PDB file of C-alpha atoms in Angstrom:
ATOM      1  CA  MET Z   1      72.622 152.138 116.225  1.00 51.00           C
ATOM      2  CA  THR Z   2      76.054 151.557 114.793  1.00 48.00           C
ATOM      3  CA  GLN Z   3      76.914 152.393 118.679  1.00 48.00           C
ATOM      4  CA  HIS Z   4      74.929 150.005 120.294  1.00 49.00           C
ATOM      5  CA  HIS Z   5      75.739 146.971 117.656  1.00 50.00           C
ATOM      6  CA  HIS Z   6      79.303 148.323 118.626  1.00 50.00           C
ATOM      7  CA  SER Z   7      78.766 147.946 122.621  1.00 52.00           C
ATOM      8  CA  HIS Z   8      76.569 144.964 122.069  1.00 54.00           C
ATOM      9  CA  GLY Z   9      79.564 142.779 120.201  1.00 53.00           C
ATOM     10  CA  HIS Z  10      82.226 144.034 122.871  1.00 51.00           C
ATOM     11  CA  GLN Z  11      79.639 143.052 125.808  1.00 57.00           C
ATOM     12  CA  SER Z  12      79.522 139.347 124.033  1.00 61.00           C
ATOM     13  CA  LEU Z  13      83.251 138.771 123.292  1.00 49.00           C
ATOM     14  CA  GLN Z  14      84.175 139.604 127.375  1.00 54.00           C
ATOM     15  CA  ARG Z  15      81.260 136.823 128.100  1.00 57.00           C
ATOM     16  CA  GLN Z  16      83.157 134.624 125.963  1.00 54.00           C
ATOM     17  CA  ILE Z  17      86.329 135.589 127.232  1.00 48.00           C
ATOM     18  CA  GLN Z  18      85.055 135.377 130.937  1.00 51.00           C
ATOM     19  CA  SER Z  19      83.379 132.079 129.408  1.00 54.00           C
ATOM     20  CA  ILE Z  20      86.886 129.991 129.324  1.00 48.00           C
ATOM     21  CA  PRO Z  21      87.923 128.457 132.851  1.00 49.00           C
ATOM     22  CA  LEU Z  22      91.021 130.135 133.628  1.00 46.00           C
ATOM     23  CA  VAL Z  23      90.177 133.512 132.368  1.00 46.00           C
ATOM     24  CA  SER Z  24      86.840 133.274 134.609  1.00 49.00           C
ATOM     25  CA  ARG Z  25      88.916 133.172 137.647  1.00 50.00           C
ATOM     26  CA  LEU Z  26      91.451 136.027 136.905  1.00 50.00           C
ATOM     27  CA  PRO Z  27      89.976 138.606 137.857  1.00 49.00           C
ATOM     28  CA  THR Z  28      89.478 136.845 141.428  1.00 51.00           C
ATOM     29  CA  TRP Z  29      93.025 135.736 141.460  1.00 50.00           C
ATOM     30  CA  VAL Z  30      93.984 139.362 140.692  1.00 50.00           C
ATOM     31  CA  SER Z  31      92.006 141.628 143.215  1.00 50.00           C
ATOM     32  CA  ALA Z  32      90.597 139.735 145.491  1.00 49.00           C
ATOM     33  CA  ARG Z  33      91.428 139.969 149.051  1.00 53.00           C
ATOM     34  CA  SER Z  34      90.988 136.485 150.398  1.00 51.00           C
ATOM     35  CA  GLY Z  35      93.978 134.396 152.093  1.00 54.00           C
ATOM     36  CA  ALA Z  36      93.791 132.288 148.757  1.00 57.00           C
ATOM     37  CA  SER Z  37      94.080 134.826 146.979  1.00 69.00           C
ATOM     38  CA  LEU Z  38      96.778 136.284 148.589  1.00 75.00           C
ATOM     39  CA  ALA Z  39      98.988 133.141 148.769  1.00 80.00           C
ATOM     40  CA  ILE Z  40      98.381 132.669 145.264  1.00 79.00           C
ATOM     41  CA  ARG Z  41      99.954 136.557 144.758  1.00 75.00           C
ATOM     42  CA  VAL Z  42     102.536 135.058 146.438  1.00 81.00           C
ATOM     43  CA  THR Z  43     103.199 132.443 144.562  1.00 84.00           C
ATOM     44  CA  LEU Z  44     103.252 134.353 141.550  1.00 79.00           C
ATOM     45  CA  ALA Z  45     105.395 136.559 142.650  1.00 78.00           C
ATOM     46  CA  THR Z  46     107.889 134.097 143.788  1.00 85.00           C
ATOM     47  CA  ALA Z  47     107.841 132.579 140.608  1.00 86.00           C
ATOM     48  CA  ALA Z  48     108.435 135.546 138.443  1.00 80.00           C
ATOM     49  CA  LEU Z  49     111.039 136.810 140.634  1.00 84.00           C
ATOM     50  CA  ALA Z  50     112.636 133.687 140.442  1.00 87.00           C
ATOM     51  CA  THR Z  51     112.478 134.017 136.599  1.00 87.00           C
ATOM     52  CA  VAL Z  52     113.795 137.245 136.174  1.00 87.00           C
ATOM     53  CA  LEU Z  53     116.711 136.647 138.407  1.00 89.00           C
ATOM     54  CA  VAL Z  54     117.258 133.207 136.548  1.00 91.00           C
ATOM     55  CA  SER Z  55     116.287 134.974 133.069  1.00 90.00           C
ATOM     56  CA  SER Z  56     119.370 137.768 134.026  1.00 91.00           C
ATOM     57  CA  ALA Z  57     122.132 135.513 134.618  1.00 92.00           C
ATOM     58  CA  VAL Z  58     121.468 133.224 131.519  1.00 93.00           C
ATOM     59  CA  LEU Z  59     121.436 136.692 129.827  1.00 92.00           C
ATOM     60  CA  TYR Z  60     124.826 137.934 131.206  1.00 93.00           C
ATOM     61  CA  GLY Z  61     126.254 134.601 130.354  1.00 93.00           C
ATOM     62  CA  MET Z  62     125.540 134.350 127.078  1.00 94.00           C
ATOM     63  CA  PHE Z  63     126.858 138.402 126.718  1.00 93.00           C
ATOM     64  CA  TYR Z  64     129.993 137.471 128.853  1.00 94.00           C
ATOM     65  CA  LYS Z  65     130.467 134.262 126.512  1.00 92.00           C
ATOM     66  CA  LEU Z  66     130.020 136.611 123.147  1.00 91.00           C
ATOM     67  CA  TYR Z  67     131.966 139.783 124.310  1.00 92.00           C
ATOM     68  CA  VAL Z  68     134.758 137.923 126.338  1.00 93.00           C
ATOM     69  CA  PRO Z  69     137.306 136.558 124.626  1.00 92.00           C
ATOM     70  CA  LYS Z  70     139.718 133.392 125.920  1.00 91.00           C
ATOM     71  CA  LEU Z  71     142.395 134.597 127.912  1.00 92.00           C
ATOM     72  CA  LEU Z  72     145.164 132.046 126.849  1.00 92.00           C
ATOM     73  CA  HIS Z  73     146.219 130.148 124.193  1.00 92.00           C
ATOM     74  CA  GLU Z  74     149.559 128.027 124.711  1.00 93.00           C
ATOM     75  CA  ALA Z  75     150.935 125.566 122.272  1.00 93.00           C
ATOM     76  CA  SER Z  76     154.024 123.649 122.233  1.00 93.00           C
ATOM     77  CA  VAL Z  77     157.117 124.396 120.563  1.00 94.00           C
ATOM     78  CA  TYR Z  78     159.275 121.562 118.748  1.00 94.00           C
ATOM     79  CA  LEU Z  79     161.992 123.293 117.444  1.00 92.00           C
ATOM     80  CA  GLN Z  80     163.773 121.225 114.648  1.00 92.00           C
ATOM     81  CA  TYR Z  81     167.477 121.473 113.981  1.00 90.00           C
ATOM     82  CA  THR Z  82     168.079 121.032 110.005  1.00 83.00           C
ATOM     83  CA  SER Z  83     171.243 122.476 110.243  1.00 76.00           C
ATOM     84  CA  ALA Z  84     173.588 124.731 112.076  1.00 71.00           C
ATOM     85  CA  THR Z  85     172.284 127.993 111.350  1.00 74.00           C
ATOM     86  CA  ASN Z  86     168.715 126.919 110.540  1.00 80.00           C
ATOM     87  CA  THR Z  87     166.576 126.130 113.655  1.00 88.00           C
ATOM     88  CA  SER Z  88     163.133 126.219 113.354  1.00 92.00           C
ATOM     89  CA  ALA Z  89     159.088 125.139 113.844  1.00 94.00           C
ATOM     90  CA  TYR Z  90     155.740 125.063 113.057  1.00 94.00           C
ATOM     91  CA  ILE Z  91     153.451 125.661 115.598  1.00 93.00           C
ATOM     92  CA  GLY Z  92     149.358 124.912 114.534  1.00 91.00           C
ATOM     93  CA  PHE Z  93     146.491 126.707 116.758  1.00 91.00           C
ATOM     94  CA  VAL Z  94     143.903 124.977 115.371  1.00 87.00           C
ATOM     95  CA  LYS Z  95     142.783 122.094 113.940  1.00 80.00           C
ATOM     96  CA  LYS Z  96     139.911 123.374 111.477  1.00 75.00           C
ATOM     97  CA  PRO Z  97     141.410 126.046 108.636  1.00 66.00           C
ATOM     98  CA  ASN Z  98     137.980 128.013 109.449  1.00 70.00           C
ATOM     99  CA  TYR Z  99     138.427 128.316 112.838  1.00 79.00           C
ATOM    100  CA  ARG Z 100     138.895 131.548 114.087  1.00 85.00           C
ATOM    101  CA  PHE Z 101     140.493 131.146 117.822  1.00 87.00           C
ATOM    102  CA  LEU Z 102     141.554 135.402 118.034  1.00 91.00           C
ATOM    103  CA  SER Z 103     139.067 138.065 118.096  1.00 90.00           C
ATOM    104  CA  THR Z 104     139.316 140.527 115.517  1.00 89.00           C
ATOM    105  CA  SER Z 105     138.669 143.421 118.347  1.00 89.00           C
ATOM    106  CA  GLN Z 106     141.105 142.713 121.159  1.00 93.00           C
ATOM    107  CA  ALA Z 107     144.957 143.313 121.309  1.00 93.00           C
ATOM    108  CA  TYR Z 108     147.007 140.178 121.843  1.00 95.00           C
ATOM    109  CA  THR Z 109     150.492 139.853 122.915  1.00 95.00           C
ATOM    110  CA  VAL Z 110     152.923 136.703 122.067  1.00 95.00           C
ATOM    111  CA  THR Z 111     155.778 135.327 124.590  1.00 96.00           C
ATOM    112  CA  LEU Z 112     158.134 132.804 124.364  1.00 96.00           C
ATOM    113  CA  ASP Z 113     159.243 130.538 126.932  1.00 96.00           C
ATOM    114  CA  LEU Z 114     162.428 128.685 126.618  1.00 95.00           C
ATOM    115  CA  HIS Z 115     163.495 126.230 129.008  1.00 95.00           C
ATOM    116  CA  VAL Z 116     166.795 125.781 128.827  1.00 93.00           C
ATOM    117  CA  PRO Z 117     169.869 124.870 130.450  1.00 92.00           C
ATOM    118  CA  THR Z 118     172.761 127.469 132.112  1.00 88.00           C
ATOM    119  CA  SER Z 119     175.633 125.605 130.202  1.00 87.00           C
ATOM    120  CA  GLU Z 120     178.883 126.951 129.030  1.00 86.00           C
ATOM    121  CA  TYR Z 121     177.913 126.799 124.982  1.00 89.00           C
ATOM    122  CA  ASN Z 122     174.162 128.584 125.976  1.00 89.00           C
ATOM    123  CA  GLU Z 123     176.552 131.179 127.732  1.00 86.00           C
ATOM    124  CA  LYS Z 124     178.872 131.839 125.202  1.00 87.00           C
ATOM    125  CA  LEU Z 125     176.145 131.969 122.978  1.00 88.00           C
ATOM    126  CA  GLY Z 126     175.856 135.953 123.283  1.00 87.00           C
ATOM    127  CA  ASN Z 127     172.706 137.343 121.353  1.00 90.00           C
ATOM    128  CA  PHE Z 128     170.682 135.725 118.401  1.00 91.00           C
ATOM    129  CA  MET Z 129     167.709 136.484 116.999  1.00 93.00           C
ATOM    130  CA  ILE Z 130     163.967 134.838 117.151  1.00 94.00           C
ATOM    131  CA  SER Z 131     161.555 135.606 114.515  1.00 94.00           C
ATOM    132  CA  LEU Z 132     157.911 134.870 114.656  1.00 95.00           C
ATOM    133  CA  ASP Z 133     155.231 134.852 111.463  1.00 95.00           C
ATOM    134  CA  MET Z 134     151.883 134.744 112.312  1.00 94.00           C
ATOM    135  CA  LEU Z 135     150.130 132.833 109.136  1.00 92.00           C
ATOM    136  CA  ASP Z 136     146.331 132.316 107.666  1.00 89.00           C
ATOM    137  CA  ALA Z 137     144.725 129.264 106.562  1.00 86.00           C
ATOM    138  CA  LYS Z 138     146.232 129.679 102.709  1.00 87.00           C
ATOM    139  CA  ALA Z 139     150.262 129.978 104.617  1.00 83.00           C
ATOM    140  CA  GLY Z 140     149.877 133.913 103.945  1.00 89.00           C
ATOM    141  CA  LEU Z 141     151.842 136.093 106.302  1.00 92.00           C
ATOM    142  CA  VAL Z 142     149.461 137.647 108.436  1.00 92.00           C
ATOM    143  CA  TYR Z 143     152.205 139.728 111.042  1.00 92.00           C
ATOM    144  CA  HIS Z 144     155.864 139.049 111.437  1.00 93.00           C
ATOM    145  CA  ALA Z 145     157.571 140.347 114.217  1.00 93.00           C
ATOM    146  CA  ALA Z 146     161.922 139.897 115.529  1.00 93.00           C
ATOM    147  CA  ARG Z 147     163.343 140.073 118.652  1.00 93.00           C
ATOM    148  CA  ALA Z 148     167.006 139.847 120.217  1.00 93.00           C
ATOM    149  CA  ALA Z 149     166.967 137.478 122.996  1.00 93.00           C
ATOM    150  CA  ILE Z 150     170.397 136.876 125.106  1.00 91.00           C
ATOM    151  CA  LEU Z 151     170.761 134.840 129.064  1.00 90.00           C
ATOM    152  CA  PRO Z 152     171.372 136.869 132.064  1.00 88.00           C
ATOM    153  CA  TYR Z 153     175.043 136.870 132.422  1.00 83.00           C
ATOM    154  CA  ARG Z 154     176.295 135.643 135.333  1.00 82.00           C
ATOM    155  CA  SER Z 155     180.332 135.837 136.096  1.00 79.00           C
ATOM    156  CA  THR Z 156     182.140 132.494 136.706  1.00 80.00           C
ATOM    157  CA  ALA Z 157     183.139 133.851 140.926  1.00 83.00           C
ATOM    158  CA  VAL Z 158     178.798 133.391 140.965  1.00 81.00           C
ATOM    159  CA  ARG Z 159     178.334 130.730 139.092  1.00 80.00           C
ATOM    160  CA  HIS Z 160     180.753 128.484 141.229  1.00 80.00           C
ATOM    161  CA  LEU Z 161     179.463 130.040 144.503  1.00 87.00           C
ATOM    162  CA  ARG Z 162     175.650 129.346 143.598  1.00 81.00           C
ATOM    163  CA  THR Z 163     176.798 125.431 142.449  1.00 80.00           C
ATOM    164  CA  ALA Z 164     178.731 125.387 145.894  1.00 84.00           C
ATOM    165  CA  VAL Z 165     175.052 126.478 147.860  1.00 85.00           C
ATOM    166  CA  ARG Z 166     173.009 123.833 145.823  1.00 81.00           C
ATOM    167  CA  ALA Z 167     175.657 120.832 145.594  1.00 82.00           C
ATOM    168  CA  ILE Z 168     173.641 118.742 147.966  1.00 84.00           C
ATOM    169  CA  PRO Z 169     170.096 119.031 146.250  1.00 82.00           C
ATOM    170  CA  LEU Z 170     171.460 119.177 142.423  1.00 78.00           C
ATOM    171  CA  ALA Z 171     173.217 116.125 143.551  1.00 82.00           C
ATOM    172  CA  LEU Z 172     170.183 114.338 144.758  1.00 83.00           C
ATOM    173  CA  GLY Z 173     168.328 115.303 141.458  1.00 78.00           C
ATOM    174  CA  LEU Z 174     166.295 118.177 143.568  1.00 83.00           C
ATOM    175  CA  LEU Z 175     167.131 121.102 141.357  1.00 81.00           C
ATOM    176  CA  GLU Z 176     168.562 121.675 137.830  1.00 84.00           C
ATOM    177  CA  GLU Z 177     170.662 123.975 136.221  1.00 85.00           C
ATOM    178  CA  THR Z 178     168.272 125.511 134.562  1.00 89.00           C
ATOM    179  CA  MET Z 179     165.986 128.300 133.208  1.00 90.00           C
ATOM    180  CA  VAL Z 180     163.545 129.824 131.805  1.00 93.00           C
ATOM    181  CA  LEU Z 181     164.111 132.196 129.729  1.00 93.00           C
ATOM    182  CA  ARG Z 182     160.983 134.887 128.052  1.00 94.00           C
ATOM    183  CA  VAL Z 183     160.829 136.885 125.722  1.00 94.00           C
ATOM    184  CA  GLU Z 184     157.753 139.056 124.164  1.00 94.00           C
ATOM    185  CA  LEU Z 185     157.204 138.442 120.301  1.00 94.00           C
ATOM    186  CA  ALA Z 186     154.188 140.851 120.004  1.00 92.00           C
ATOM    187  CA  THR Z 187     152.535 143.273 121.970  1.00 90.00           C
ATOM    188  CA  ASP Z 188     149.456 144.624 119.495  1.00 89.00           C
ATOM    189  CA  LEU Z 189     148.737 141.629 117.714  1.00 92.00           C
ATOM    190  CA  TYR Z 190     144.863 142.023 115.931  1.00 92.00           C
ATOM    191  CA  ASP Z 191     143.647 138.851 114.057  1.00 91.00           C
ATOM    192  CA  ARG Z 192     142.311 140.310 110.488  1.00 89.00           C
ATOM    193  CA  MET Z 193     138.587 139.319 109.588  1.00 87.00           C
ATOM    194  CA  TYR Z 194     138.821 137.473 106.516  1.00 87.00           C
ATOM    195  CA  SER Z 195     142.359 135.909 106.880  1.00 86.00           C
ATOM    196  CA  PRO Z 196     142.459 134.665 110.496  1.00 90.00           C
ATOM    197  CA  ILE Z 197     145.408 133.415 112.327  1.00 91.00           C
ATOM    198  CA  VAL Z 198     145.676 129.278 112.649  1.00 92.00           C
ATOM    199  CA  ALA Z 199     149.401 129.061 113.075  1.00 92.00           C
ATOM    200  CA  ALA Z 200     152.493 130.567 113.582  1.00 94.00           C
ATOM    201  CA  ARG Z 201     156.291 129.591 112.368  1.00 94.00           C
ATOM    202  CA  LEU Z 202     159.134 130.980 114.520  1.00 94.00           C
ATOM    203  CA  ALA Z 203     162.681 130.496 114.149  1.00 93.00           C
ATOM    204  CA  LEU Z 204     166.207 130.756 115.859  1.00 93.00           C
ATOM    205  CA  SER Z 205     169.216 132.441 114.308  1.00 90.00           C
ATOM    206  CA  GLN Z 206     171.824 130.505 116.064  1.00 88.00           C
ATOM    207  CA  PRO Z 207     171.109 126.868 117.827  1.00 89.00           C
ATOM    208  CA  LEU Z 208     170.141 127.363 121.076  1.00 90.00           C
ATOM    209  CA  GLN Z 209     169.970 124.184 123.121  1.00 91.00           C
ATOM    210  CA  VAL Z 210     166.334 123.837 124.403  1.00 93.00           C
ATOM    211  CA  TYR Z 211     164.792 121.486 126.868  1.00 93.00           C
ATOM    212  CA  SER Z 212     161.162 122.724 125.888  1.00 94.00           C
ATOM    213  CA  ALA Z 213     160.121 125.844 124.507  1.00 95.00           C
ATOM    214  CA  THR Z 214     156.249 127.164 125.051  1.00 95.00           C
ATOM    215  CA  LEU Z 215     154.313 129.816 122.815  1.00 96.00           C
ATOM    216  CA  THR Z 216     151.987 131.772 124.490  1.00 95.00           C
ATOM    217  CA  VAL Z 217     149.673 133.912 122.606  1.00 95.00           C
ATOM    218  CA  ALA Z 218     147.376 135.975 125.664  1.00 95.00           C
ATOM    219  CA  ALA Z 219     144.537 138.860 125.365  1.00 94.00           C
ATOM    220  CA  ARG Z 220     145.887 141.775 126.872  1.00 93.00           C
ATOM    221  CA  PHE Z 221     142.050 143.226 128.518  1.00 93.00           C
ATOM    222  CA  ASP Z 222     140.850 147.019 128.625  1.00 91.00           C
ATOM    223  CA  GLY Z 223     137.597 148.854 129.513  1.00 90.00           C
ATOM    224  CA  LEU Z 224     135.124 146.700 129.931  1.00 92.00           C
ATOM    225  CA  ARG Z 225     136.505 143.296 129.465  1.00 93.00           C
ATOM    226  CA  TYR Z 226     138.730 144.188 131.862  1.00 93.00           C
ATOM    227  CA  TRP Z 227     136.209 144.308 134.410  1.00 94.00           C
ATOM    228  CA  MET Z 228     134.218 141.606 133.698  1.00 93.00           C
ATOM    229  CA  TYR Z 229     137.115 139.071 133.691  1.00 94.00           C
ATOM    230  CA  TYR Z 230     139.080 140.362 136.552  1.00 93.00           C
ATOM    231  CA  TRP Z 231     136.409 141.566 138.674  1.00 94.00           C
ATOM    232  CA  ARG Z 232     133.743 138.762 137.999  1.00 91.00           C
ATOM    233  CA  THR Z 233     131.525 139.158 140.815  1.00 92.00           C
ATOM    234  CA  PRO Z 234     131.117 142.854 141.264  1.00 93.00           C
ATOM    235  CA  VAL Z 235     130.174 143.055 137.337  1.00 93.00           C
ATOM    236  CA  ALA Z 236     127.687 140.025 137.462  1.00 93.00           C
ATOM    237  CA  SER Z 237     125.868 141.133 140.431  1.00 93.00           C
ATOM    238  CA  LEU Z 238     125.237 145.013 139.167  1.00 94.00           C
ATOM    239  CA  PHE Z 239     124.705 143.306 135.830  1.00 93.00           C
ATOM    240  CA  ILE Z 240     121.920 141.058 136.465  1.00 91.00           C
ATOM    241  CA  SER Z 241     120.709 143.380 139.182  1.00 91.00           C
ATOM    242  CA  ILE Z 242     120.323 146.085 137.106  1.00 92.00           C
ATOM    243  CA  ALA Z 243     118.520 143.802 134.485  1.00 89.00           C
ATOM    244  CA  ALA Z 244     116.251 141.926 136.559  1.00 88.00           C
ATOM    245  CA  MET Z 245     115.253 145.933 138.214  1.00 90.00           C
ATOM    246  CA  TRP Z 246     114.269 146.808 134.288  1.00 89.00           C
ATOM    247  CA  GLN Z 247     112.690 143.366 134.005  1.00 85.00           C
ATOM    248  CA  ILE Z 248     110.635 143.863 137.677  1.00 83.00           C
ATOM    249  CA  VAL Z 249     109.191 147.042 135.910  1.00 87.00           C
ATOM    250  CA  LEU Z 250     108.164 145.888 132.969  1.00 85.00           C
ATOM    251  CA  MET Z 251     106.266 142.946 134.857  1.00 78.00           C
ATOM    252  CA  GLY Z 252     105.002 145.197 137.113  1.00 79.00           C
ATOM    253  CA  VAL Z 253     103.408 147.994 134.338  1.00 85.00           C
ATOM    254  CA  ALA Z 254     102.161 144.212 132.876  1.00 80.00           C
ATOM    255  CA  TRP Z 255     100.526 142.923 136.156  1.00 76.00           C
ATOM    256  CA  SER Z 256      98.785 147.006 136.323  1.00 82.00           C
ATOM    257  CA  VAL Z 257      97.530 146.977 132.412  1.00 82.00           C
ATOM    258  CA  LEU Z 258      96.503 142.928 133.330  1.00 77.00           C
ATOM    259  CA  GLU Z 259      94.427 144.042 136.639  1.00 75.00           C
ATOM    260  CA  ALA Z 260      92.922 146.928 135.443  1.00 78.00           C
ATOM    261  CA  TYR Z 261      91.310 145.328 132.437  1.00 75.00           C
ATOM    262  CA  THR Z 262      90.169 142.175 134.615  1.00 73.00           C
ATOM    263  CA  SER Z 263      88.821 144.907 137.272  1.00 71.00           C
ATOM    264  CA  ARG Z 264      86.810 146.344 134.412  1.00 69.00           C
ATOM    265  CA  SER Z 265      85.779 143.193 132.843  1.00 60.00           C
ATOM    266  CA  THR Z 266      84.108 142.294 136.187  1.00 58.00           C
ATOM    267  CA  THR Z 267      82.166 145.265 136.414  1.00 61.00           C
ATOM    268  CA  SER Z 268      81.141 145.459 133.271  1.00 58.00           C
ATOM    269  CA  THR Z 269      79.387 141.609 133.263  1.00 55.00           C
ATOM    270  CA  GLN Z 270      77.975 142.400 136.625  1.00 55.00           C
ATOM    271  CA  HIS Z 271      76.148 145.745 135.590  1.00 55.00           C
ATOM    272  CA  THR Z 272      75.259 143.716 132.395  1.00 53.00           C
ATOM    273  CA  PRO Z 273      71.344 142.056 132.697  1.00 55.00           C
ATOM    274  CA  ALA Z 274      71.201 138.652 131.927  1.00 53.00           C
ATOM    275  CA  ALA Z 275      69.590 137.701 129.002  1.00 53.00           C
ATOM    276  CA  PRO Z 276      65.930 135.967 129.787  1.00 56.00           C
ATOM    277  CA  THR Z 277      65.344 132.533 130.076  1.00 54.00           C
ATOM    278  CA  PRO Z 278      62.493 130.838 127.950  1.00 54.00           C
ATOM    279  CA  HIS Z 279      59.894 130.439 130.294  1.00 52.00           C
ATOM    280  CA  GLN Z 280      60.197 134.008 131.641  1.00 51.00           C
ATOM    281  CA  ILE Z 281      59.161 134.575 127.739  1.00 50.00           C
ATOM    282  CA  THR Z 282      56.512 132.773 127.704  1.00 51.00           C
ATOM    283  CA  THR Z 283      55.086 133.652 131.088  1.00 49.00           C
ATOM    284  CA  ASP Z 284      55.707 137.421 130.047  1.00 49.00           C
ATOM    285  CA  ALA Z 285      53.744 136.837 127.056  1.00 47.00           C
ATOM    286  CA  ASP Z 286      50.848 135.258 128.280  1.00 50.00           C
ATOM    287  CA  ALA Z 287      50.058 137.886 130.943  1.00 48.00           C
ATOM    288  CA  PRO Z 288      48.744 140.613 129.194  1.00 51.00           C
ATOM    289  CA  ALA Z 289      46.345 137.877 127.399  1.00 47.00           C
ATOM    290  CA  THR Z 290      44.848 136.567 130.233  1.00 45.00           C
ATOM    291  CA  PHE Z 291      44.593 140.377 131.490  1.00 44.00           C
ATOM    292  CA  ALA Z 292      42.630 141.271 128.477  1.00 42.00           C
ATOM    293  CA  MET Z 293      40.543 138.058 127.957  1.00 45.00           C
ATOM    294  CA  ASP Z 294      39.543 138.904 131.821  1.00 46.00           C
ATOM    295  CA  ASP Z 295      38.460 142.795 131.072  1.00 46.00           C
ATOM    296  CA  HIS Z 296      36.526 141.235 127.961  1.00 46.00           C
ATOM    297  CA  SER Z 297      34.663 138.520 130.224  1.00 44.00           C
ATOM    298  CA  GLY Z 298      34.208 141.133 132.747  1.00 45.00           C
ATOM    299  CA  GLY Z 299      32.232 143.377 129.884  1.00 47.00           C
ATOM    300  CA  ASP Z 300      29.701 141.192 129.278  1.00 46.00           C
ATOM    301  CA  LYS Z 301      28.431 140.712 132.828  1.00 44.00           C
ATOM    302  CA  THR Z 302      28.129 144.510 133.123  1.00 42.00           C
ATOM    303  CA  ASP Z 303      26.081 143.996 129.502  1.00 41.00           C
TER     304      ASP Z 303
END
């Protein structure tokens, strides 16, 4: 009795689901072999493929944004010549104190580019020291480095020869007697989790003549980040293809389950007997009564 009641309830639920217009047509759309059904299947497959590709691309873009940090952070350096022995500058990297512009899991290199004139003063200056302090929001020291630097040596004869060769461009203002001195101040700089770097303090041991200066913090990518940044198109294509393949496999499994369920629902609906109408019930109930009345009248005639 319980099993019959459970089967009757399951069939009733299936009939209620099949009464919904979209669901009632779904078995025909999924399993029919007509031309209209084929067009619907092709349309659904195309829309599913486009959705898979777009979602895979968006997923890779989000992963790239979160995993690969910005490569370069550049800031202009404005040296302050406060005294003959004090040449320094303060560089702020962020506008908000709590903002983090470096990744804690990424190694960085810090370089200083000095655009200087090739004057006799700078050439006679010799070695000088450059010190760098990386600071947090509370002006606490996070990283310290000091490097020695010197302008490349050129003899007097070489300087005169270079000047003679470039005399006309120099006279016309097309060239300048300048050079860029690049000094690497840090090679393995890591930011801290609870005291992120927000500023830097730079100091020169001697007052070098400088036109302009730039401090650059560059990420030193390796491993997966290296491939994702320097080989963007191949890595992105591979990642999107793998993600799309897995989504297609899952969608295929879901489609097979849906097709099996709809086929089962269609079969069970076809084999379930239709409920009798009120007219049929009245006709079937009246038939035995009429037959019995005929038998009774026939008996009276016999007697």
